[in-house]
Short mmCIF file of C-alpha atoms and ligand atoms in Angstrom, two decimals:
data_model
loop_
_atom_site.label_atom_id
_atom_site.label_comp_id
_atom_site.label_asym_id
_atom_site.label_seq_id
_atom_site.Cartn_x
_atom_site.Cartn_y
_atom_site.Cartn_z
CA UNK A 1 -17.56 -9.83 5.22
CA UNK A 2 -17.78 -8.53 1.69
CA UNK A 3 -16.67 -5.66 -0.49
CA UNK A 4 -19.99 -3.86 -0.09
CA UNK A 5 -19.80 -4.11 3.71
CA UNK A 6 -16.34 -2.57 3.69
CA UNK A 7 -17.44 0.15 1.29
CA UNK A 8 -20.34 1.06 3.60
CA UNK A 9 -18.01 1.14 6.59
CA UNK A 10 -15.62 3.34 4.62
CA UNK A 11 -18.46 5.76 3.80
CA UNK A 12 -19.59 5.85 7.44
CA UNK A 13 -16.02 6.48 8.67
CA UNK A 14 -15.62 9.32 6.17
CA UNK A 15 -18.93 10.87 7.21
CA UNK A 16 -17.96 10.64 10.89
CA UNK A 17 -14.62 12.31 10.14
CA UNK A 18 -16.25 14.94 7.92
CA UNK A 19 -14.26 13.80 4.92
CA UNK A 20 -15.18 13.26 1.27
CA UNK A 21 -15.30 9.55 0.53
CA UNK A 22 -13.42 10.22 -2.71
CA UNK A 23 -10.41 11.24 -0.59
CA UNK A 24 -9.90 7.63 0.54
CA UNK A 25 -8.79 4.88 -1.86
CA UNK A 26 -9.73 1.36 -0.84
CA UNK A 27 -6.92 -1.03 -1.81
CA UNK A 28 -8.30 -4.58 -1.83
CA UNK A 29 -5.33 -6.70 -0.71
CA UNK A 30 -5.55 -9.89 -2.75
CA UNK A 31 -2.25 -11.56 -1.83
CA UNK A 32 -2.46 -15.33 -1.43
CA UNK A 33 -6.22 -15.34 -2.08
CA UNK A 34 -7.75 -17.95 -4.38
CA UNK A 35 -8.26 -16.48 -7.82
CA UNK A 36 -12.05 -17.01 -7.71
CA UNK A 37 -12.30 -14.63 -4.78
CA UNK A 38 -10.27 -12.02 -6.66
CA UNK A 39 -12.39 -12.43 -9.77
CA UNK A 40 -15.54 -12.02 -7.69
CA UNK A 41 -14.35 -8.66 -6.37
CA UNK A 42 -13.26 -7.57 -9.88
CA UNK A 43 -16.70 -8.57 -11.18
CA UNK A 44 -18.26 -6.20 -8.67
CA UNK A 45 -16.35 -3.41 -10.38
CA UNK A 46 -13.57 -2.85 -7.88
CA UNK A 47 -10.45 -1.47 -9.58
CA UNK A 48 -7.68 -1.04 -7.00
CA UNK A 49 -5.82 -4.04 -5.58
CA UNK A 50 -2.77 -4.65 -3.42
CA UNK A 51 -0.15 -7.38 -3.61
CA UNK A 52 2.84 -8.34 -1.44
CA UNK A 53 4.92 -10.56 -3.70
CA UNK A 54 6.26 -9.55 -7.11
CA UNK A 55 6.23 -13.07 -8.49
CA UNK A 56 2.66 -13.78 -7.45
CA UNK A 57 1.49 -10.45 -8.87
CA UNK A 58 3.31 -10.99 -12.18
CA UNK A 59 1.61 -14.37 -12.55
CA UNK A 60 -1.84 -13.00 -11.79
CA UNK A 61 -2.37 -9.44 -13.00
CA UNK A 62 -1.43 -9.25 -16.68
CA UNK A 63 -4.14 -11.86 -17.42
CA UNK A 64 -6.69 -10.25 -15.11
CA UNK A 65 -6.02 -6.83 -16.65
CA UNK A 66 -6.49 -8.31 -20.13
CA UNK A 67 -9.86 -9.58 -18.99
CA UNK A 68 -11.11 -6.82 -16.68
CA UNK A 69 -9.41 -3.69 -18.06
CA UNK A 70 -6.89 -1.28 -16.58
CA UNK A 71 -7.04 -2.32 -12.93
CA UNK A 72 -4.63 -0.50 -10.58
CA UNK A 73 -2.28 -2.77 -8.66
CA UNK A 74 -0.27 -1.47 -5.70
CA UNK A 75 2.82 -3.15 -4.26
CA UNK A 76 2.52 -3.18 -0.46
CA UNK A 77 5.07 -5.87 0.46
CA UNK A 78 8.83 -5.66 0.97
CA UNK A 79 10.61 -5.07 -2.35
CA UNK A 80 14.00 -6.63 -3.06
CA UNK A 81 16.22 -4.47 -5.23
CA UNK A 82 16.67 -7.31 -7.74
CA UNK A 83 12.87 -7.40 -8.25
CA UNK A 84 12.58 -3.66 -8.84
CA UNK A 85 12.48 -3.95 -12.63
CA UNK A 86 9.47 -6.34 -12.87
CA UNK A 87 7.87 -4.33 -10.05
CA UNK A 88 7.98 -0.99 -11.88
CA UNK A 89 6.77 -2.71 -15.05
CA UNK A 90 3.67 -4.05 -13.29
CA UNK A 91 2.65 -1.79 -10.42
CA UNK A 92 0.91 1.57 -10.47
CA UNK A 93 2.24 2.39 -7.01
CA UNK A 94 4.86 1.05 -4.61
CA UNK A 95 4.19 1.65 -0.89
CA UNK A 96 7.40 0.14 0.47
CA UNK A 97 10.29 2.40 -0.46
CA UNK A 98 12.36 1.93 2.70
CA UNK A 99 16.06 2.33 1.98
CA UNK A 100 18.56 4.36 -0.05
CA UNK A 101 19.69 1.45 -2.26
CA UNK A 102 16.10 0.87 -3.41
CA UNK A 103 15.61 4.60 -4.00
CA UNK A 104 18.71 4.68 -6.21
CA UNK A 105 17.53 1.64 -8.15
CA UNK A 106 14.02 3.06 -8.67
CA UNK A 107 15.54 6.36 -9.80
CA UNK A 108 17.72 4.60 -12.40
CA UNK A 109 14.68 2.72 -13.70
CA UNK A 110 12.59 5.90 -13.77
CA UNK A 111 15.29 7.65 -15.82
CA UNK A 112 15.51 4.91 -18.41
CA UNK A 113 11.75 4.36 -18.67
CA UNK A 114 10.76 8.03 -18.51
CA UNK A 115 8.09 7.17 -15.94
CA UNK A 116 7.74 5.74 -12.45
CA UNK A 117 5.00 4.27 -10.30
CA UNK A 118 3.77 6.55 -7.53
CA UNK A 119 5.89 5.98 -4.44
CA UNK A 120 5.16 5.88 -0.73
CA UNK A 121 7.95 5.75 1.83
CA UNK A 122 7.43 3.08 4.47
CA UNK A 123 8.06 4.38 7.99
CA UNK A 124 8.78 1.97 10.85
CA UNK A 125 6.43 4.01 12.98
CA UNK A 126 6.79 1.91 16.14
CA UNK A 127 10.60 1.71 15.73
CA UNK A 128 10.34 -2.08 15.95
CA UNK A 129 13.68 -3.86 15.47
CA UNK A 130 12.29 -6.64 13.25
CA UNK A 131 10.23 -4.40 11.00
CA UNK A 132 11.06 -2.80 7.66
CA UNK A 133 10.80 0.93 7.16
CA UNK A 134 12.69 4.14 7.75
CA UNK A 135 12.90 5.06 11.44
CA UNK A 136 10.81 8.11 12.35
CA UNK A 137 13.95 10.04 13.32
CA UNK A 138 15.44 9.42 9.88
CA UNK A 139 12.28 10.17 7.91
CA UNK A 140 12.86 13.84 7.09
CA UNK A 141 16.37 13.19 5.77
CA UNK A 142 15.25 10.19 3.74
CA UNK A 143 12.43 12.18 2.13
CA UNK A 144 14.97 14.83 1.09
CA UNK A 145 17.21 12.13 -0.40
CA UNK A 146 14.35 10.54 -2.34
CA UNK A 147 13.15 13.87 -3.69
CA UNK A 148 16.68 14.77 -4.77
CA UNK A 149 16.58 11.65 -6.96
CA UNK A 150 13.50 13.09 -8.70
CA UNK A 151 11.30 10.25 -7.50
CA UNK A 152 7.52 10.83 -7.39
CA UNK A 153 7.04 10.59 -3.63
CA UNK A 154 3.30 10.78 -2.98
CA UNK A 155 3.20 9.99 0.70
CA UNK A 156 4.07 7.74 3.62
CA UNK A 157 3.01 4.25 4.60
CA UNK A 158 3.08 2.44 7.96
CA UNK A 159 2.14 -0.81 9.68
CA UNK A 160 1.73 -0.05 13.41
CA UNK A 161 2.88 -2.54 16.05
CA UNK A 162 0.40 -5.39 16.30
CA UNK A 163 -0.19 -5.27 20.02
CA UNK A 164 -0.81 -1.54 20.34
CA UNK A 165 -3.54 0.97 19.65
CA UNK A 166 -2.94 2.14 16.07
CA UNK A 167 -4.31 5.65 16.47
CA UNK A 168 -1.23 7.33 18.04
CA UNK A 169 0.92 5.75 15.32
CA UNK A 170 -1.41 6.96 12.58
CA UNK A 171 -1.21 10.45 14.07
CA UNK A 172 2.61 10.36 14.15
CA UNK A 173 2.71 9.29 10.50
CA UNK A 174 0.36 12.10 9.58
CA UNK A 175 2.59 14.63 11.39
CA UNK A 176 5.72 13.46 9.57
CA UNK A 177 3.87 13.74 6.26
CA UNK A 178 2.48 17.19 7.03
CA UNK A 179 5.80 18.71 8.03
CA UNK A 180 7.32 17.39 4.79
CA UNK A 181 4.49 18.58 2.55
CA UNK A 182 3.30 15.08 1.63
CA UNK A 183 -0.42 14.48 1.16
CA UNK A 184 -0.60 10.69 0.83
CA UNK A 185 -1.11 8.48 3.89
CA UNK A 186 -1.22 4.72 3.31
CA UNK A 187 -2.42 3.33 6.63
CA UNK A 188 -5.16 1.15 8.06
CA UNK A 189 -5.90 -2.56 7.49
CA UNK A 190 -8.89 -4.83 8.18
CA UNK A 191 -8.76 -4.32 11.93
CA UNK A 192 -8.16 -0.58 12.10
CA UNK A 193 -9.09 1.16 8.83
CA UNK A 194 -11.80 3.26 10.43
CA UNK A 195 -9.38 4.82 12.91
CA UNK A 196 -6.95 5.34 10.03
CA UNK A 197 -9.63 7.27 8.14
CA UNK A 198 -10.28 9.35 11.25
CA UNK A 199 -6.53 10.11 11.36
CA UNK A 200 -6.41 11.16 7.69
CA UNK A 201 -5.62 8.01 5.68
CA UNK A 202 -5.81 8.51 1.91
CA UNK A 203 -5.14 4.82 1.10
CA UNK A 204 -6.42 1.97 3.25
CA UNK A 205 -5.17 -1.57 2.63
CA UNK A 206 -7.88 -4.09 3.45
CA UNK A 207 -7.44 -7.81 2.76
CA UNK A 208 -9.11 -10.42 4.95
CA UNK A 209 -12.17 -8.30 5.73
CA UNK A 210 -12.99 -8.28 2.00
CA UNK A 211 -11.75 -11.67 0.81
CA UNK A 212 -11.85 -13.81 3.94
CA UNK A 213 -8.93 -15.25 5.88
CA UNK A 214 -5.75 -16.02 3.97
CA UNK A 215 -4.67 -19.64 3.86
CA UNK A 216 -0.89 -19.81 3.60
CA UNK A 217 -1.05 -23.64 3.65
C1 LIG B 301 -1.52 -8.27 4.14
C2 LIG B 301 -1.38 -6.80 4.31
C3 LIG B 301 -2.52 -5.97 4.47
C4 LIG B 301 -3.94 -6.50 4.60
O1 LIG B 301 -4.09 -7.08 5.84
P1 LIG B 301 -5.56 -7.51 6.41
O2 LIG B 301 -5.37 -7.58 7.86
O3 LIG B 301 -5.88 -8.80 5.76
O4 LIG B 301 -6.49 -6.44 6.00
C5 LIG B 301 -2.33 -4.61 4.55
N1 LIG B 301 -1.10 -4.06 4.48
C6 LIG B 301 0.01 -4.82 4.34
C7 LIG B 301 1.33 -4.16 4.27
C8 LIG B 301 -0.10 -6.21 4.25
O5 LIG B 301 1.02 -6.94 4.14
#
């Protein structure tokens, strides 16, 4: 598939859900992809990308921004506290705020820099033991904590369990966001972004459907 195919599917999903297409940001997830594929998508004018690894992103994006202009890059992978500094220097948004120690660290950095990337709190929406994210039962309290630190919390992010229908999980995430007055919903990947749009996603994270399969070789 290609960027234009995904953009058409995004438009169709918005139309079907009676939503403005401008209310959904397509994050092209470029982690692990060969640089030629990333350059091809940049050349088509796309300006919002997602990365999972701080080191990979730091090696790639300063050069690409110098060449292609002020491209937005969003961090969507797990963030170690000791990588928070290079992360806030590089990323426009971080979707994986998932624990108090990281919130404290990001708040300290925001204070000293006078600015912070937009933040999304990752919710472990299926309460899976192996998965990162704040448990749904702890979400309201964690949002209060993060706001008390003056962090710019824009919304919530989730990765539903792989073997289940995503839609009920997207709906739960949307309910947690609504009752906490948060408008951002980062949800939906290559296999389920249309149902995420139907459930109110504001940010969809699509990788392989745009760039092709990832080769972790
Ligand atoms: C890799 C990744 C994606 C993109 O996955 P695809 O299935 O390739 O679209 C989206 N979100 C997160 C958190 C990821 O790690």
